[in-house]
PDB file of C-alpha atoms and ligand atoms in Angstrom:
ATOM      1  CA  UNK A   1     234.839-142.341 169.393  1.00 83.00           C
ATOM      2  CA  UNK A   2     232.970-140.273 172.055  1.00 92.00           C
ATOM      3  CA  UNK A   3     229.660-141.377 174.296  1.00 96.00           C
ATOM      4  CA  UNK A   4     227.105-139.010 176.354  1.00 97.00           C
ATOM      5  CA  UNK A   5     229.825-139.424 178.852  1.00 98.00           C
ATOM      6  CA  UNK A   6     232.226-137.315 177.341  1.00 98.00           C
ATOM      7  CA  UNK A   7     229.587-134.305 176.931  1.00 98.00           C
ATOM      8  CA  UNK A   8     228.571-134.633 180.740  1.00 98.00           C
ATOM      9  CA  UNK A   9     232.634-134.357 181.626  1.00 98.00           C
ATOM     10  CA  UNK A  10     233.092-131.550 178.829  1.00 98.00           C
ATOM     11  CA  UNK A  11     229.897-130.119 180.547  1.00 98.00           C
ATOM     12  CA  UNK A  12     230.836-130.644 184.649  1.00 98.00           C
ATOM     13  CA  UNK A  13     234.693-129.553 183.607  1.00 98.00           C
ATOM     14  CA  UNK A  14     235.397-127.668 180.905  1.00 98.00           C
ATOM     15  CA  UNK A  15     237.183-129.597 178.833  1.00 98.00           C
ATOM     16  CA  UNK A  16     237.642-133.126 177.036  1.00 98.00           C
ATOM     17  CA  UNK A  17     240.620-135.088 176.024  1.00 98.00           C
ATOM     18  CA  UNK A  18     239.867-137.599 173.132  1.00 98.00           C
ATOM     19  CA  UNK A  19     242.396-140.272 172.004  1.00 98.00           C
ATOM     20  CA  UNK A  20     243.417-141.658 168.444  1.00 97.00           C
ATOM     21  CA  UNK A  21     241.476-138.713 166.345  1.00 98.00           C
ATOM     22  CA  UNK A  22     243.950-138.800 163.386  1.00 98.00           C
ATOM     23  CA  UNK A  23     245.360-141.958 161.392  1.00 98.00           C
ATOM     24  CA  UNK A  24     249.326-141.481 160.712  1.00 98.00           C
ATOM     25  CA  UNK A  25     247.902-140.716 156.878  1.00 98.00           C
ATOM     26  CA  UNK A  26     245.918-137.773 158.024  1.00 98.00           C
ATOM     27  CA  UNK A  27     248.705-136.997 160.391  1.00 98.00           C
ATOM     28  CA  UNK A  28     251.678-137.026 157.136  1.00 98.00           C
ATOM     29  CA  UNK A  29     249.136-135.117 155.367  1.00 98.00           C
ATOM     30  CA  UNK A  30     248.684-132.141 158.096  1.00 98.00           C
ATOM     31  CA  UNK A  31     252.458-132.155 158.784  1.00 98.00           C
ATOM     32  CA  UNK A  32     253.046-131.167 155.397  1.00 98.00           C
ATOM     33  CA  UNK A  33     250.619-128.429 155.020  1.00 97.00           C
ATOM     34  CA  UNK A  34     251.524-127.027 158.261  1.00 98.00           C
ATOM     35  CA  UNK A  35     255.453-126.613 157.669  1.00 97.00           C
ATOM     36  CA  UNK A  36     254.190-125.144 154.263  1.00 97.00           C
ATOM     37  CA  UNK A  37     252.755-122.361 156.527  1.00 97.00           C
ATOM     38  CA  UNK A  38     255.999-122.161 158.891  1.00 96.00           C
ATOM     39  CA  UNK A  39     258.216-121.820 155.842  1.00 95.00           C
ATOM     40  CA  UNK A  40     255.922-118.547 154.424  1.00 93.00           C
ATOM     41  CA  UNK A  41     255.081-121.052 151.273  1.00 96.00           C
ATOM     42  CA  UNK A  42     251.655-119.151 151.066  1.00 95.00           C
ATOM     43  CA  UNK A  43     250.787-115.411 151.783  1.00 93.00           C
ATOM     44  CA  UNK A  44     250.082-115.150 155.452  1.00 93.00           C
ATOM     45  CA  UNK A  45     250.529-111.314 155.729  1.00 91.00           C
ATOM     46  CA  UNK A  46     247.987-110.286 158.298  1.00 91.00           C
ATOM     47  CA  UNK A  47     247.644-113.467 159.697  1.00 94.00           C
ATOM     48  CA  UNK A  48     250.926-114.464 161.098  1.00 93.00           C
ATOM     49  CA  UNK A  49     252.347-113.200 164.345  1.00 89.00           C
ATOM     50  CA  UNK A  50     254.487-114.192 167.463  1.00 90.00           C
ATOM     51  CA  UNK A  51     252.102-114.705 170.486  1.00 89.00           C
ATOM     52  CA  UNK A  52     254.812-113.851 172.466  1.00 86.00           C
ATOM     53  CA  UNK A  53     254.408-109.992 171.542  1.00 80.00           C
ATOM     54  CA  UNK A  54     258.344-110.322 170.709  1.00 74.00           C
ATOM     55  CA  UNK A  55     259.671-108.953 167.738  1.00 69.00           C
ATOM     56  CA  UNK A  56     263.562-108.644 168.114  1.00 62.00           C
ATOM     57  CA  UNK A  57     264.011-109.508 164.633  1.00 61.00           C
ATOM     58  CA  UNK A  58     265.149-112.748 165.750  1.00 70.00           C
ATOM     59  CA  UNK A  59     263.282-115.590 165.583  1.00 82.00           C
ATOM     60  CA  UNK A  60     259.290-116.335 165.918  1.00 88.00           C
ATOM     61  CA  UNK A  61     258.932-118.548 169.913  1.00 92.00           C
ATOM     62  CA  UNK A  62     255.385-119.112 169.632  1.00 94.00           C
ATOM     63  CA  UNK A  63     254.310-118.590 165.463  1.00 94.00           C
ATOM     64  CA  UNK A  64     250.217-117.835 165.126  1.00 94.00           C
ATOM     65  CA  UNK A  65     248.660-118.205 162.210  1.00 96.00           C
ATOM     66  CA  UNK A  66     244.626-117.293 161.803  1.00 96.00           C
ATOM     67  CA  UNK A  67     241.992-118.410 159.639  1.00 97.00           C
ATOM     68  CA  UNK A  68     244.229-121.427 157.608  1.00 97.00           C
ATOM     69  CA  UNK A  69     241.322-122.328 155.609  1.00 97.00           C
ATOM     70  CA  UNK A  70     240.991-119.058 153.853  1.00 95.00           C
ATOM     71  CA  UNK A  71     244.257-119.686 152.583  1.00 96.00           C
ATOM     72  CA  UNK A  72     243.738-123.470 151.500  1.00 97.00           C
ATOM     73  CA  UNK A  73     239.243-123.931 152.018  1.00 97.00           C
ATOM     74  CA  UNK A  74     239.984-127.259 150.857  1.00 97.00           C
ATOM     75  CA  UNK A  75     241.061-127.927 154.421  1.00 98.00           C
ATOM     76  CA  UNK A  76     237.503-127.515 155.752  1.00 98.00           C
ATOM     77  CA  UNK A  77     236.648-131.065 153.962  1.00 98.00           C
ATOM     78  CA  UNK A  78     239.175-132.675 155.394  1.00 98.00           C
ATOM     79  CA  UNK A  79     239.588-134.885 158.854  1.00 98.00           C
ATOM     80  CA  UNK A  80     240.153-132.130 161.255  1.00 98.00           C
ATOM     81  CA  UNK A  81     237.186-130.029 160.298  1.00 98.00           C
ATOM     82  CA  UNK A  82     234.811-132.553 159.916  1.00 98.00           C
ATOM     83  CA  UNK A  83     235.151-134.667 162.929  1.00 98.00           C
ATOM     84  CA  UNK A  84     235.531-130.826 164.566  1.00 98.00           C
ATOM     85  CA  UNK A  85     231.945-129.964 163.230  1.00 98.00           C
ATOM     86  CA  UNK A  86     230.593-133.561 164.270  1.00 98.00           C
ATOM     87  CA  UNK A  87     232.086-133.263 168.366  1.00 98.00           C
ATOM     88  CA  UNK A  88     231.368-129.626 168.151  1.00 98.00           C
ATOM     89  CA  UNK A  89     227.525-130.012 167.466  1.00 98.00           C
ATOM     90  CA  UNK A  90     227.307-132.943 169.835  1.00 98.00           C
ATOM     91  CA  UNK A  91     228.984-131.121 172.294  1.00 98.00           C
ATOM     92  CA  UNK A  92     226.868-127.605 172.280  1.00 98.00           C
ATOM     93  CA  UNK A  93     224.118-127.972 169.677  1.00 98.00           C
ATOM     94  CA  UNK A  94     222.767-128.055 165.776  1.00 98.00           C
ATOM     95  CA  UNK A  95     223.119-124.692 165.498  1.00 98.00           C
ATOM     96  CA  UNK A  96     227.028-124.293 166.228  1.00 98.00           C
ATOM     97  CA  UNK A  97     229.266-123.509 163.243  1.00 98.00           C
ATOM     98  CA  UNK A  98     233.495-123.136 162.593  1.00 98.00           C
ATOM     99  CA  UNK A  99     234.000-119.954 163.580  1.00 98.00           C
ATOM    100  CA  UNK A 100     237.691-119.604 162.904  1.00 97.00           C
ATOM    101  CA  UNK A 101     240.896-121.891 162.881  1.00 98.00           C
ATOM    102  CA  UNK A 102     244.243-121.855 163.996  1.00 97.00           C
ATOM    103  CA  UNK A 103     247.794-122.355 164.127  1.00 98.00           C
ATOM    104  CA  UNK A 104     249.922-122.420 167.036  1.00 97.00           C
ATOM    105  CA  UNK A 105     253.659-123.753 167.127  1.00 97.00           C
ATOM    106  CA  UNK A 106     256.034-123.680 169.648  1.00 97.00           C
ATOM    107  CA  UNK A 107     259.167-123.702 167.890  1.00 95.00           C
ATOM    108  CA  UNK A 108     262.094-125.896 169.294  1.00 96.00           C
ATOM    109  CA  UNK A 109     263.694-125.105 172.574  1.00 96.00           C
ATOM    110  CA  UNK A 110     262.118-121.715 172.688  1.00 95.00           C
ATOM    111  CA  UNK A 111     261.028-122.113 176.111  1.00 95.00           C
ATOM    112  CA  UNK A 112     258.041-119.733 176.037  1.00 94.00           C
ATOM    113  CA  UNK A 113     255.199-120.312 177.889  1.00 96.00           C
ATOM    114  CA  UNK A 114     251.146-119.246 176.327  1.00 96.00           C
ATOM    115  CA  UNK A 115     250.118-117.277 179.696  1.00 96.00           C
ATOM    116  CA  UNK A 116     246.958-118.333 181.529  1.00 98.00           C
ATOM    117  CA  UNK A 117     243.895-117.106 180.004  1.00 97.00           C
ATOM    118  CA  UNK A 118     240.247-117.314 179.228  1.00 98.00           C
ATOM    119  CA  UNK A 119     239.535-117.088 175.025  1.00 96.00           C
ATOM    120  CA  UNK A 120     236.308-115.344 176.115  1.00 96.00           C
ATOM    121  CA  UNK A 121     238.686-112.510 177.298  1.00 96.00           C
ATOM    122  CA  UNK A 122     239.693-112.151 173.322  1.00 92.00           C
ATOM    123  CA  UNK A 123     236.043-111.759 172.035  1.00 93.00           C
ATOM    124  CA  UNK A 124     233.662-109.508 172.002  1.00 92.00           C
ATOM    125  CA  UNK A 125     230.413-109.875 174.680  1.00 92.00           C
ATOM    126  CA  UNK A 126     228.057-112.530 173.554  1.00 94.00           C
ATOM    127  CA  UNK A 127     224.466-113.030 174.588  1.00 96.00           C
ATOM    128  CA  UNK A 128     224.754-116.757 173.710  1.00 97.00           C
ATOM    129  CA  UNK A 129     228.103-117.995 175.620  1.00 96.00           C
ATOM    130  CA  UNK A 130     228.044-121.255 173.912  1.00 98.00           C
ATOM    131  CA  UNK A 131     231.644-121.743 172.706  1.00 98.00           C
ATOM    132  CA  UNK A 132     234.643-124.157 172.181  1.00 98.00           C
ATOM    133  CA  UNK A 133     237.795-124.989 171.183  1.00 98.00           C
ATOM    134  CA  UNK A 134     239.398-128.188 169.598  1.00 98.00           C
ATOM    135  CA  UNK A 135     242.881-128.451 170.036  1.00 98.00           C
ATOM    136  CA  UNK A 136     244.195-131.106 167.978  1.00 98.00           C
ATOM    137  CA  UNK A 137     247.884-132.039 168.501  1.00 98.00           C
ATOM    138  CA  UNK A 138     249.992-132.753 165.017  1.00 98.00           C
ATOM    139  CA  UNK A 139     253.227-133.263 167.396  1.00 98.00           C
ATOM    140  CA  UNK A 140     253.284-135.210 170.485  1.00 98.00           C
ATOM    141  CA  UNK A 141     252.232-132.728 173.157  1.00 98.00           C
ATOM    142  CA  UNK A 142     254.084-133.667 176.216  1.00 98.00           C
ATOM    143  CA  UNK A 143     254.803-131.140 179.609  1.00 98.00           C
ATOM    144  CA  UNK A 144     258.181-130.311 178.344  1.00 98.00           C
ATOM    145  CA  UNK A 145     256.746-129.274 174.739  1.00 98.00           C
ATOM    146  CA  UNK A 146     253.809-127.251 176.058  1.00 98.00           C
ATOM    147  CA  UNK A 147     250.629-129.359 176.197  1.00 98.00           C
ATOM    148  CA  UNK A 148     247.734-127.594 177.320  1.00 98.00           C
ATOM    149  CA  UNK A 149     246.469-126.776 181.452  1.00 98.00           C
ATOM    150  CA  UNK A 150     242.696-126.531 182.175  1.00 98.00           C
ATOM    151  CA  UNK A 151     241.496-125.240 185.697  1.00 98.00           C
ATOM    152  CA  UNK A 152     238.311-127.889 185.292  1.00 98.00           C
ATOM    153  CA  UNK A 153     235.015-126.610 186.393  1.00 98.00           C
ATOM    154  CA  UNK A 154     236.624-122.634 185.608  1.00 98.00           C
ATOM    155  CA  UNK A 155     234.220-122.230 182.669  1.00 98.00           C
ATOM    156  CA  UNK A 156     231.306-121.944 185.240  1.00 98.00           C
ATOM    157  CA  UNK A 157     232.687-118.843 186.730  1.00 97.00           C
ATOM    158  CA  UNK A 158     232.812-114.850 185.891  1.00 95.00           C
ATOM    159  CA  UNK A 159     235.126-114.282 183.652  1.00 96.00           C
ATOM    160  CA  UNK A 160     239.036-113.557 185.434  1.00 97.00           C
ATOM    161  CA  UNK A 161     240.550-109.749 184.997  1.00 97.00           C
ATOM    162  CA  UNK A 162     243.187-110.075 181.835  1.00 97.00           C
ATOM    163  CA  UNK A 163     245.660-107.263 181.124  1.00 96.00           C
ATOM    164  CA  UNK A 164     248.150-107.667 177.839  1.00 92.00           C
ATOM    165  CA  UNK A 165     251.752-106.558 179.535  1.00 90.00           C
ATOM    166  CA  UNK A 166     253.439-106.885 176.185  1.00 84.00           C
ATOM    167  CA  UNK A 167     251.633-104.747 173.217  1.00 80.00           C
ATOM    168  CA  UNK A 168     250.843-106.745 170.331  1.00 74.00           C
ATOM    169  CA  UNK A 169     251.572-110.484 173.041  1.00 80.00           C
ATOM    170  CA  UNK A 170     248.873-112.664 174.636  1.00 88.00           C
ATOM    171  CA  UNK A 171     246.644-111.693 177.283  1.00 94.00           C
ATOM    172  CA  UNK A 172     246.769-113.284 180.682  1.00 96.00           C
ATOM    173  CA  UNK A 173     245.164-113.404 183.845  1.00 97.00           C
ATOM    174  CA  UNK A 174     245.901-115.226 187.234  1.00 97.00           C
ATOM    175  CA  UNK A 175     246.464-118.948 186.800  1.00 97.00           C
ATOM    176  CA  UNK A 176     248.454-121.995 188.268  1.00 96.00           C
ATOM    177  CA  UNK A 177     249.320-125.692 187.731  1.00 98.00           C
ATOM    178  CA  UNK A 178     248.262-126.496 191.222  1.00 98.00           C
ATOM    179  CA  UNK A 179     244.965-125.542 190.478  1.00 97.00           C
ATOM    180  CA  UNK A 180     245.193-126.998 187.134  1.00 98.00           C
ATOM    181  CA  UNK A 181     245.240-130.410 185.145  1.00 98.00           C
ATOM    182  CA  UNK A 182     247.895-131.304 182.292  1.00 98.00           C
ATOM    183  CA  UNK A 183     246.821-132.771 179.147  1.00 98.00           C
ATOM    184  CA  UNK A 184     249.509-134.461 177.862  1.00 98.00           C
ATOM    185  CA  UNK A 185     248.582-135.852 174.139  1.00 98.00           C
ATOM    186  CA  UNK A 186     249.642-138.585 171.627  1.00 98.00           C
ATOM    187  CA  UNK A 187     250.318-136.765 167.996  1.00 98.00           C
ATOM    188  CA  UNK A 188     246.523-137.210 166.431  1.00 98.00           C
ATOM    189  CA  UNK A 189     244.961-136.936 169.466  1.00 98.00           C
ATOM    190  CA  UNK A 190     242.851-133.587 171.039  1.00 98.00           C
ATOM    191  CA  UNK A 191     241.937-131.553 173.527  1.00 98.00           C
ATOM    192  CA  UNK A 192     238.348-129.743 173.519  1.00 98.00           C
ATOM    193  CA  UNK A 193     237.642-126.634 175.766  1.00 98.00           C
ATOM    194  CA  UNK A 194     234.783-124.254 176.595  1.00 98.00           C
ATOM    195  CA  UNK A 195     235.489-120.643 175.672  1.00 98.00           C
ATOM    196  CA  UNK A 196     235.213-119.584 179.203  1.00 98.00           C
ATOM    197  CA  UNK A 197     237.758-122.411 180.656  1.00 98.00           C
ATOM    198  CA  UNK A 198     241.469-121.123 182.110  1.00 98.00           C
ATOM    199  CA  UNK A 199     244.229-122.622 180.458  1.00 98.00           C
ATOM    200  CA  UNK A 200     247.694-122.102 179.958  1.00 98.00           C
ATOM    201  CA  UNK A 201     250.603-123.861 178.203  1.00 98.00           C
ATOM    202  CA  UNK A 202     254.518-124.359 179.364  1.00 98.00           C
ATOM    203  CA  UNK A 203     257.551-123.677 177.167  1.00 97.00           C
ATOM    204  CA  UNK A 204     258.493-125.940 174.086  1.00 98.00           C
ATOM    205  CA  UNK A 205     262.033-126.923 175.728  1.00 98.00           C
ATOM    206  CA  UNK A 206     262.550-129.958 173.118  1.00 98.00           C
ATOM    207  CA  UNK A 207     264.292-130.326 170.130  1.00 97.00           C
ATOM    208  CA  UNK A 208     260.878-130.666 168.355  1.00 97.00           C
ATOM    209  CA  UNK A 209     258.283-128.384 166.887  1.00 97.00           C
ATOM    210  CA  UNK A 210     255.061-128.374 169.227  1.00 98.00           C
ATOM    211  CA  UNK A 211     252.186-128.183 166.233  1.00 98.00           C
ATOM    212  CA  UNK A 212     248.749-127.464 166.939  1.00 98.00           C
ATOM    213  CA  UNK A 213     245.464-126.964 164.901  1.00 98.00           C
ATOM    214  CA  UNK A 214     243.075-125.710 166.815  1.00 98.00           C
ATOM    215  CA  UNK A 215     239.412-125.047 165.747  1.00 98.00           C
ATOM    216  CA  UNK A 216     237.132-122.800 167.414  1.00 98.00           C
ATOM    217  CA  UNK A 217     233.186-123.198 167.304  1.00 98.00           C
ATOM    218  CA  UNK A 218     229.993-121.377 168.270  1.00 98.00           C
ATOM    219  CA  UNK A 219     226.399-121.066 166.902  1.00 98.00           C
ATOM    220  CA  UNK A 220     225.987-119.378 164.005  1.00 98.00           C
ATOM    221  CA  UNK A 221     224.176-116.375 165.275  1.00 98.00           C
ATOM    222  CA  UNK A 222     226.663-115.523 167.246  1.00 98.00           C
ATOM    223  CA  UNK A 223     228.709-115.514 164.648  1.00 97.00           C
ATOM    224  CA  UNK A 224     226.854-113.542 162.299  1.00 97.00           C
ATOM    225  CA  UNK A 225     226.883-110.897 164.780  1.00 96.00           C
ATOM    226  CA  UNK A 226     230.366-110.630 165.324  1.00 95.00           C
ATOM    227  CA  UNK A 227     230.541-110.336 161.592  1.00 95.00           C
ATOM    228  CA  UNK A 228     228.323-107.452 161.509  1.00 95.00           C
ATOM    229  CA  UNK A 229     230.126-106.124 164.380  1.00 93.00           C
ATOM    230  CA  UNK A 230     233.520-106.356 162.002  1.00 91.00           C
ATOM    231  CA  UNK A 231     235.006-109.332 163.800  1.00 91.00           C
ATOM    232  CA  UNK A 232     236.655-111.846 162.176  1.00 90.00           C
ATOM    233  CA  UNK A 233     239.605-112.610 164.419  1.00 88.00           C
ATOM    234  CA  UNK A 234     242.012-111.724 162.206  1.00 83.00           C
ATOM    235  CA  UNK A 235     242.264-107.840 164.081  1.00 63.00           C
ATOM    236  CA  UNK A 236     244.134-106.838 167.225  1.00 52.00           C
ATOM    237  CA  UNK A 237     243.662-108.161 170.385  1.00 48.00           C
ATOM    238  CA  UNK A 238     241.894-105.910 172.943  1.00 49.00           C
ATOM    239  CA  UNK A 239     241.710-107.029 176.455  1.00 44.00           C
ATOM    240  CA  UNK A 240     238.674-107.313 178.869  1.00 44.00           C
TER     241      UNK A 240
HETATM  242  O1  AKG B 301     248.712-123.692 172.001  1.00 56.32           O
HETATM  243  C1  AKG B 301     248.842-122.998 173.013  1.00 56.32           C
HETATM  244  O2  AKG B 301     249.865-122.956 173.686  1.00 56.32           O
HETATM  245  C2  AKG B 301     247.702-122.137 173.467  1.00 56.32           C
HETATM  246  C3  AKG B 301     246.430-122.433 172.774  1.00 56.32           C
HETATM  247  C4  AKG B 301     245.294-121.639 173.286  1.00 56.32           C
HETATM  248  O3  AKG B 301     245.412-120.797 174.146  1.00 56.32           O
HETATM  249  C5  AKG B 301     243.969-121.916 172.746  1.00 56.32           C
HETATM  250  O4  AKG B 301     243.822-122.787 171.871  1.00 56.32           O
HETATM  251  O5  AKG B 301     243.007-121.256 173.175  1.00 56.32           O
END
């Protein structure tokens, strides 16, 4: 499912595509429990938000939900967050651990693109920068429903200026596609980046949800420090 060459490419460029994750069981079975989440079916107050920062009252263009598994912890023995752990620890070490979890939907033809951005810019300073996402695609992510854009090799580099131009919205920082490398993916499939990598997604401008699951990793003293530090990424985002 993944070889020594994977980690040298995740290593050399920030990020890792790997194919064929999910069975169309596992997939029926995530569908499910994420449009229980879209359609409020379980508490999410505190947890929910538009990453688009806009709140006309009308409806949500990109819906984020934290920390899934404290609402249902069964999900951490399922597929997604044990084949997370596995990569995760082959990737970066023995000592990483889940972090936190996500969901991310781009609702149909809402057009609204996640700005460029580092995750690293989200956190607070760690001495140990050993970090990554897995971005696991319930939908068929194409360019038209907002797959993801990695700048490869950007993880290696000081972190880029962000700023947060709508108050309560995603932070951003300077970014293209011609810099950058889409990662279109089948529905099961993932994507896997370093903490520190630039990425960026288009619009959803199809007639179909864009679901994602996303899983975010680092080693557990790291995260026992943010914890004592009162961060469990379920608070406001500050900007570097
Ligand atoms: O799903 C998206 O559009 C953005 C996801 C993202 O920025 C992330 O997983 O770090």
């Amino acid at each position: 499912m993944y070889s020594l060459e994977d980690k040298v490419f995740f290593e050399e460029n920030g990020y890792l595509k790997l194919d064929n994750i999910l069975t169309n069981n596992h997939l029926g079975y995530y569908k499910k429990i994420y449009n229980d989440f879209i359609n409020n079916k379980h508490n999410t107050t505190g947890l929910r938000s538009d990453l688009s920062g806009e709140k006309d009252g009308k409806k949500e263009l990109i819906t984020q939900i934290m920390l899934p598994t404290k609402i249902l912890p069964q999900l951490i023995n399922k597929p997604i967050h044990t084949f997370g752990l596995k990569i995760a620890q082959f990737l970066l070490g023995d000592d990483i651990v889940l972090d936190f979890d996500m969901l991310i939907n781009k609702a149909p033809k809402t057009n609204k693109e996640t700005p460029w951005h580092q995750d690293a810019a989200y956190w607070i300073d760690m001495p140990d920068e050993r970090a990554l996402s897995i971005w696991f695609a319930i939908d068929k992510a194409t360019l038209n429903s907002g797959c993801m854009w990695y700048k490869p090799r950007s993880h290696l580099f000081p972190l880029r200026k962000h700023s947060q131009p709508v108050k309560g919205g995603a932070l951003q920082c300077i970014g293209n596609e011609n810099e950058s490398v889409s990662v279109p993916l089948e529905a099961g499939s993932c994507v896997i980046h370093h903490g520190k990598t630039l990425h960026y997604s288009r619009g959803n401008s199809t007639k179909n949800n864009r679901r994602a699951f996303i899983l975010n990793y680092r080693p557990k003293e790291m995260v026992e420090l943010e914890r004592k530090k009162g961060y469990d990424h379920t608070g406001k985002r500050k900007k570097k």
